[in-house]
Every structure is written in structure tokens, then in C-alpha cells.
Backbone as a chain_set.jsonl record, in Angstrom:
{"seq": "XXXXXXXXXXXXXXXXXXXXXXXXXXXXXXXXXXXXXXXXXXXXXXXXXXXXXXXXXXXXXXXXXXXXXXXXXXXXXXXXXXXXXXXXXXXXXXXXXXXXXXXXXXXXXXXXXXXXXXXXX", "coords": {"N": [[122.326, -141.353, -72.839], [121.524, -140.557, -75.626], [119.07, -139.941, -75.659], [119.44, -137.291, -73.399], [121.146, -135.443, -74.034], [120.1, -135.223, -76.943], [117.515, -133.42, -76.127], [118.837, -131.194, -74.81], [119.756, -130.304, -77.153], [117.579, -129.777, -78.437], [116.866, -127.215, -76.723], [118.598, -125.326, -77.364], [117.803, -124.867, -79.835], [115.675, -123.567, -79.846], [117.391, -121.719, -77.937], [118.343, -120.085, -79.643], [116.499, -119.255, -82.024], [115.726, -117.678, -80.543], [117.446, -116.146, -79.32], [118.23, -115.066, -82.074], [115.714, -113.304, -82.478], [116.925, -111.195, -80.633], [119.413, -110.464, -81.926], [118.25, -109.053, -84.205], [117.289, -107.188, -84.055], [119.526, -105.325, -84.027], [121.881, -102.806, -85.7], [123.797, -103.208, -86.689], [124.172, -105.282, -87.742], [123.271, -107.345, -90.554], [119.681, -108.319, -91.263], [119.076, -110.369, -92.925], [121.064, -111.656, -92.549], [121.533, -112.412, -89.944], [119.393, -113.886, -89.38], [120.209, -116.17, -91.465], [122.457, -117.198, -90.568], [121.784, -117.903, -87.924], [118.937, -119.833, -88.675], [121.078, -121.302, -90.14], [122.475, -122.901, -87.074], [120.007, -123.823, -85.962], [119.221, -125.915, -87.674], [121.522, -127.323, -87.446], [121.387, -127.986, -85.311], [119.123, -129.523, -84.59], [119.172, -131.448, -86.368], [122.065, -132.522, -85.38], [121.066, -133.936, -83.611], [119.901, -136.466, -84.587], [122.64, -137.85, -84.747], [124.022, -138.254, -82.828], [124.608, -141.034, -81.922], [126.062, -141.485, -83.547], [129.257, -142.359, -84.758], [131.844, -139.846, -83.52], [129.273, -136.915, -83.843], [129.264, -137.021, -80.809], [131.368, -135.223, -80.749], [130.688, -132.667, -82.205], [128.428, -131.868, -81.327], [129.581, -130.659, -79.292], [131.375, -128.749, -80.765], [129.166, -126.828, -81.58], [128.64, -125.662, -79.224], [130.989, -124.479, -78.559], [130.37, -122.578, -80.882], [127.757, -121.209, -80.199], [128.276, -120.005, -77.937], [130.924, -118.757, -78.404], [129.03, -116.944, -80.654], [128.408, -115.629, -78.741], [129.735, -112.36, -78.971], [128.631, -111.425, -81.041], [126.218, -110.638, -79.765], [126.0, -109.887, -76.37], [124.478, -111.535, -74.57], [124.813, -114.498, -75.236], [127.389, -115.006, -74.561], [126.29, -115.277, -71.919], [124.481, -117.87, -71.542], [125.597, -119.089, -73.604], [127.321, -120.984, -71.975], [125.817, -121.854, -70.219], [125.044, -123.964, -71.24], [126.483, -124.969, -72.38], [127.811, -126.012, -70.368], [125.128, -127.602, -69.769], [125.05, -129.664, -71.691], [128.051, -130.841, -70.733], [127.131, -132.143, -69.103], [124.922, -133.644, -69.49], [126.494, -135.358, -71.705], [128.188, -136.455, -69.475], [126.622, -137.807, -67.54], [124.533, -138.775, -69.205], [126.353, -141.216, -70.249], [127.29, -142.126, -67.985], [124.65, -142.876, -67.011], [123.928, -145.258, -69.475], [125.81, -146.884, -69.126], [125.082, -148.017, -66.434], [122.761, -149.534, -67.311], [123.39, -150.814, -69.026], [125.019, -152.81, -67.08], [123.056, -153.249, -65.327], [120.568, -154.724, -67.082], [123.262, -157.274, -67.78], [123.666, -157.603, -65.825], [120.164, -159.053, -65.254], [119.906, -161.267, -67.249], [122.561, -163.001, -66.426], [121.3, -164.259, -64.132], [118.199, -165.269, -65.78], [119.594, -166.465, -66.801], [120.915, -168.532, -64.591], [118.548, -169.641, -63.148], [117.699, -171.65, -64.389], [115.85, -173.562, -67.345], [113.304, -172.426, -68.788], [109.926, -173.391, -67.831]], "CA": [[123.174, -140.622, -73.633], [121.638, -140.137, -77.106], [118.283, -138.952, -74.72], [120.148, -136.211, -72.073], [121.523, -134.222, -75.491], [118.646, -134.089, -77.435], [117.453, -132.506, -74.741], [119.337, -129.949, -74.804], [120.155, -129.989, -78.136], [116.575, -129.194, -78.668], [116.565, -126.153, -75.632], [119.162, -124.74, -77.849], [117.254, -124.373, -81.312], [114.923, -122.374, -79.233], [117.767, -120.545, -77.477], [119.611, -119.85, -80.791], [116.08, -118.509, -82.818], [115.324, -116.578, -79.75], [118.851, -114.498, -79.932], [117.688, -114.355, -83.855], [114.931, -112.554, -82.601], [117.285, -110.572, -80.031], [119.97, -109.714, -82.435], [117.429, -108.552, -85.286], [117.907, -105.559, -83.758], [120.851, -105.254, -84.111], [121.778, -102.216, -86.452], [125.458, -103.197, -87.213], [123.563, -106.894, -88.559], [121.458, -107.258, -91.708], [118.305, -109.032, -91.016], [119.733, -111.553, -93.966], [122.907, -112.321, -92.11], [120.667, -112.809, -88.111], [118.785, -115.255, -90.175], [121.456, -117.35, -91.71], [123.611, -118.079, -89.059], [120.531, -118.426, -87.425], [118.431, -120.715, -89.36], [121.814, -123.18, -89.967], [122.646, -122.88, -86.327], [118.473, -124.602, -85.378], [118.747, -126.862, -88.341], [122.551, -127.876, -87.473], [120.965, -128.758, -82.891], [118.207, -130.439, -85.028], [120.044, -132.904, -87.17], [122.809, -133.618, -84.363], [120.08, -135.106, -82.447], [120.305, -138.105, -85.275], [123.656, -137.942, -85.366], [123.951, -139.384, -81.416], [124.692, -142.107, -81.058], [127.512, -142.443, -84.116], [130.8, -141.68, -84.677], [131.89, -138.147, -84.173], [127.817, -136.971, -83.235], [128.754, -135.741, -79.554], [131.685, -135.007, -80.97], [129.579, -131.4, -83.903], [128.424, -131.006, -80.47], [131.115, -129.327, -78.754], [131.613, -127.212, -81.948], [128.339, -126.226, -81.834], [128.485, -125.09, -78.093], [131.307, -122.97, -78.739], [129.988, -121.984, -81.632], [127.109, -120.484, -78.912], [129.521, -119.179, -76.516], [130.789, -117.296, -79.986], [128.099, -115.897, -80.882], [128.429, -113.753, -78.14], [129.959, -111.497, -79.719], [127.132, -109.73, -81.679], [124.23, -110.987, -78.554], [126.222, -110.273, -76.162], [123.777, -111.779, -74.124], [124.786, -115.305, -75.741], [128.257, -114.944, -73.598], [126.56, -116.502, -70.957], [122.876, -118.865, -72.41], [126.647, -120.484, -74.049], [128.314, -121.052, -71.137], [125.244, -122.599, -69.466], [123.952, -124.481, -72.581], [128.456, -125.847, -72.979], [127.575, -127.056, -68.586], [123.966, -128.706, -70.105], [125.884, -130.552, -72.663], [128.989, -131.964, -70.999], [126.602, -132.72, -67.549], [124.036, -134.875, -70.774], [127.558, -136.25, -72.119], [129.294, -137.248, -68.599], [126.175, -138.715, -66.574], [124.83, -139.81, -70.053], [127.287, -142.4, -70.77], [126.895, -142.94, -67.271], [123.214, -144.375, -67.234], [124.679, -145.961, -70.207], [126.475, -148.519, -68.424], [124.323, -148.691, -65.154], [121.751, -149.601, -67.543], [124.125, -151.916, -69.852], [125.304, -154.017, -66.156], [121.516, -153.971, -65.587], [120.991, -155.699, -68.229], [124.033, -157.857, -67.778], [122.885, -159.478, -64.698], [119.18, -160.284, -65.701], [120.266, -162.126, -68.144], [122.857, -164.204, -65.856], [120.187, -164.08, -63.324], [117.467, -166.158, -66.345], [120.665, -168.05, -67.037], [121.014, -168.844, -63.354], [117.431, -170.478, -62.994], [117.851, -172.751, -65.145], [115.009, -173.413, -68.926], [111.648, -172.434, -68.731], [109.066, -175.222, -67.687]], "C": [[122.56, -139.299, -73.887], [120.02, -139.098, -76.554], [118.604, -136.845, -74.126], [120.909, -134.747, -74.067], [121.016, -134.467, -76.283], [117.75, -133.501, -76.654], [117.863, -131.2, -75.044], [119.882, -129.056, -76.003], [119.025, -128.95, -78.63], [116.011, -127.901, -78.089], [117.589, -125.031, -76.84], [118.768, -124.2, -79.305], [116.097, -123.041, -80.161], [115.718, -121.593, -78.758], [118.007, -119.876, -79.231], [118.333, -118.5, -81.451], [115.113, -117.171, -82.168], [116.491, -115.204, -80.051], [118.942, -114.624, -81.526], [117.018, -112.814, -83.639], [115.836, -111.091, -81.484], [118.173, -109.517, -81.541], [119.498, -108.538, -84.183], [117.894, -107.275, -85.328], [118.848, -105.107, -83.809], [121.14, -104.151, -85.81], [122.845, -102.528, -87.185], [125.128, -104.999, -87.891], [122.56, -106.321, -89.414], [120.91, -108.418, -91.094], [118.848, -109.953, -91.512], [120.656, -113.052, -93.376], [121.951, -113.274, -90.562], [120.322, -114.106, -89.221], [118.937, -117.149, -91.55], [122.19, -118.05, -91.163], [122.336, -118.729, -88.487], [119.664, -119.685, -87.288], [119.196, -122.352, -89.249], [122.619, -123.436, -88.64], [121.38, -123.841, -85.971], [119.118, -125.717, -86.858], [120.16, -128.052, -88.085], [122.082, -128.864, -85.999], [120.256, -129.642, -83.3], [118.113, -131.882, -85.697], [121.268, -133.111, -86.565], [122.126, -134.686, -83.65], [119.91, -136.754, -83.533], [121.671, -138.21, -85.311], [125.235, -138.482, -83.159], [125.027, -140.15, -81.002], [125.7, -142.921, -82.26], [128.584, -141.303, -84.084], [131.21, -140.483, -84.909], [130.059, -137.372, -83.823], [128.411, -135.798, -81.155], [130.294, -134.532, -79.551], [131.554, -132.637, -82.0], [129.366, -131.013, -82.274], [128.677, -130.395, -79.686], [131.575, -128.05, -79.716], [130.474, -126.635, -81.664], [127.757, -125.904, -80.254], [129.643, -124.064, -77.657], [131.136, -121.825, -79.865], [129.037, -120.884, -80.771], [128.032, -118.955, -78.099], [130.305, -117.623, -77.805], [130.338, -115.97, -80.395], [127.735, -114.7, -80.071], [128.814, -112.708, -77.936], [129.175, -110.282, -80.85], [125.917, -109.804, -80.798], [125.344, -111.335, -77.684], [125.272, -111.742, -74.263], [124.362, -113.69, -74.007], [126.463, -116.146, -74.727], [127.65, -116.497, -72.047], [125.133, -117.179, -71.212], [124.851, -120.106, -73.111], [127.062, -121.365, -73.477], [127.178, -122.466, -70.443], [124.695, -123.863, -70.463], [125.473, -125.293, -72.424], [128.601, -126.673, -71.208], [126.463, -127.837, -68.993], [124.517, -129.876, -71.057], [126.538, -131.25, -71.907], [127.565, -132.598, -70.059], [125.363, -134.029, -68.58], [125.399, -135.454, -71.442], [127.511, -137.487, -70.822], [127.071, -138.429, -67.734], [125.012, -139.7, -68.211], [124.671, -140.99, -70.063], [127.324, -142.842, -69.069], [125.854, -144.175, -67.474], [123.901, -145.669, -67.827], [125.224, -147.792, -69.747], [125.77, -148.985, -67.388], [123.4, -149.855, -65.659], [122.74, -151.324, -68.777], [124.038, -153.775, -68.629], [123.468, -154.437, -65.355], [121.103, -155.217, -65.993], [121.388, -156.897, -68.449], [123.23, -158.776, -66.698], [121.73, -159.702, -64.15], [119.544, -160.729, -66.487], [121.383, -163.156, -67.04], [121.892, -164.872, -64.925], [118.777, -164.837, -64.224], [118.316, -167.234, -66.35], [120.812, -169.328, -65.605], [119.731, -170.263, -62.632], [117.197, -171.831, -63.56], [116.116, -172.104, -66.455], [113.603, -173.198, -68.055], [110.756, -173.582, -68.716], [107.848, -174.991, -68.925]], "O": [[122.585, -138.157, -73.428], [119.823, -137.932, -76.896], [118.133, -135.746, -74.418], [120.884, -133.66, -74.644], [121.451, -133.651, -77.095], [117.135, -132.793, -77.451], [117.169, -130.288, -75.494], [120.256, -127.885, -76.058], [119.208, -127.808, -79.052], [115.004, -127.386, -78.574], [117.116, -123.916, -77.061], [119.34, -123.249, -79.837], [116.126, -121.814, -80.059], [115.296, -120.441, -78.853], [117.348, -118.869, -79.49], [118.629, -117.307, -81.506], [114.372, -116.303, -82.629], [116.489, -114.092, -80.579], [119.937, -114.15, -82.075], [117.331, -111.726, -84.124], [115.323, -109.978, -81.604], [117.828, -108.435, -82.016], [120.127, -107.73, -84.866], [118.53, -106.562, -86.105], [118.795, -103.944, -83.411], [120.722, -104.577, -86.887], [122.886, -102.14, -88.353], [125.996, -105.684, -88.431], [121.648, -105.498, -89.336], [121.536, -109.313, -90.525], [119.314, -110.714, -90.664], [120.836, -114.262, -93.514], [121.862, -114.486, -90.37], [121.045, -115.005, -89.653], [118.407, -118.164, -92.004], [122.509, -119.237, -91.241], [122.001, -119.906, -88.622], [119.572, -120.408, -86.295], [118.863, -123.477, -88.876], [123.56, -124.207, -88.833], [121.825, -124.923, -85.589], [119.674, -126.609, -86.218], [120.074, -129.248, -88.365], [122.358, -130.036, -85.743], [120.372, -130.723, -82.722], [117.403, -132.885, -85.618], [121.865, -134.016, -87.148], [122.438, -135.812, -83.26], [119.829, -137.895, -83.077], [121.953, -138.934, -86.266], [126.369, -138.76, -82.769], [125.933, -140.05, -80.174], [126.07, -144.095, -82.267], [128.739, -140.147, -83.691], [131.133, -139.922, -86.001], [129.955, -138.052, -82.802], [128.135, -134.714, -80.641], [130.45, -133.527, -78.858], [132.417, -131.772, -82.148], [129.968, -130.033, -81.834], [127.967, -129.47, -79.29], [131.952, -126.901, -79.488], [130.753, -125.474, -81.364], [126.541, -125.895, -80.064], [129.537, -123.164, -76.824], [131.538, -120.661, -79.857], [129.487, -119.746, -80.64], [128.197, -117.748, -77.92], [130.238, -116.4, -77.934], [130.725, -114.806, -80.486], [127.215, -113.601, -80.262], [128.481, -112.009, -76.979], [129.182, -109.1, -81.196], [124.856, -109.212, -80.995], [125.856, -112.453, -77.75], [125.74, -112.419, -73.348], [124.351, -114.217, -72.895], [126.605, -117.316, -74.371], [128.037, -117.564, -71.572], [124.439, -116.319, -70.67], [125.083, -121.312, -73.029], [127.274, -122.466, -73.984], [127.524, -123.629, -70.235], [123.806, -124.609, -70.052], [125.321, -126.512, -72.348], [129.311, -127.643, -70.942], [126.617, -129.002, -68.626], [124.167, -131.039, -70.858], [126.157, -132.42, -71.9], [127.037, -133.613, -70.516], [125.158, -135.169, -68.161], [125.019, -136.546, -71.865], [127.136, -138.659, -70.852], [126.827, -139.634, -67.663], [124.815, -140.915, -68.237], [123.688, -141.725, -69.973], [127.395, -144.06, -68.902], [125.883, -145.367, -67.782], [124.296, -146.677, -67.241], [125.077, -148.997, -69.945], [125.691, -150.203, -67.228], [123.157, -150.857, -64.988], [122.433, -152.499, -68.981], [123.586, -154.905, -68.816], [122.958, -155.506, -65.019], [121.206, -156.344, -65.507], [120.676, -157.725, -69.018], [122.613, -159.839, -66.638], [121.623, -160.259, -63.058], [119.582, -159.542, -66.812], [120.874, -164.26, -66.848], [121.741, -166.09, -65.02], [117.951, -165.138, -63.363], [118.112, -168.418, -66.082], [120.807, -170.558, -65.662], [119.928, -171.289, -61.982], [116.591, -172.813, -63.131], [115.542, -171.016, -66.503], [113.124, -173.696, -67.036], [110.837, -174.557, -69.463], [107.057, -175.897, -69.19]]}, "num_chains": 1, "name": "protein.A"}
């Protein structure tokens, strides 16, 4: 699961940066505000990659997904991109857990097969 989720977060890192470039063109937002918000979002997306194995890491990822969708109020295309990445995040979590469960089953089966074959000579 961590690999799929981390890939999604790194993709979001780039999307947040590009959204900052688009938001810079807005007359309503100052450049300092845009890059502070985008910088924090980009930093969080990278830092979350390291927390995925810890309790609450996936939940923090969901918070980032909600923030991406909410950023659509300032950069309208982010409504679409936020929903796309929210779907990718869901798929990463859902299918990543299934892959982890399958790997655990395969490891247990391999262990049982080794135990059943007897001691190595």
C-alpha cells in the first residue's frame, strides 16, 4: 500500500506546484500567499510519504485530498484535479491493502510449504 500511496502523493507534489503557477496569475491572490500555501501543500505531500506506515498516515492523506478539492475555490481546475487525485488515493489505499493481504497469504503459504517439506539437509 505504501508504494501506491507514495506514488500518488508524489504526483500531487507536482500538481500542487503547477497549480501555484496558475494561481500566480490571479489578481486576487498575492504571490507570497500562493507560494506559502503551495509550499506547505508540497511539503506535506512529501512528508506524508514517510508517515504512511504509521497510524493516522492514511487519514492525513485524506485530509490532503480534501484540501486539494477545496483549493478549487481559488484555482477552478483544482476541483477536477482534486477529485481525480482523490480517486487515485482511494484506489491506492483500497488496492494497496488487497496487495498487502495477498503478499501476507503467499508468505504464510511459503512458510507452511517449507515447514511441511521437512528439515533441510
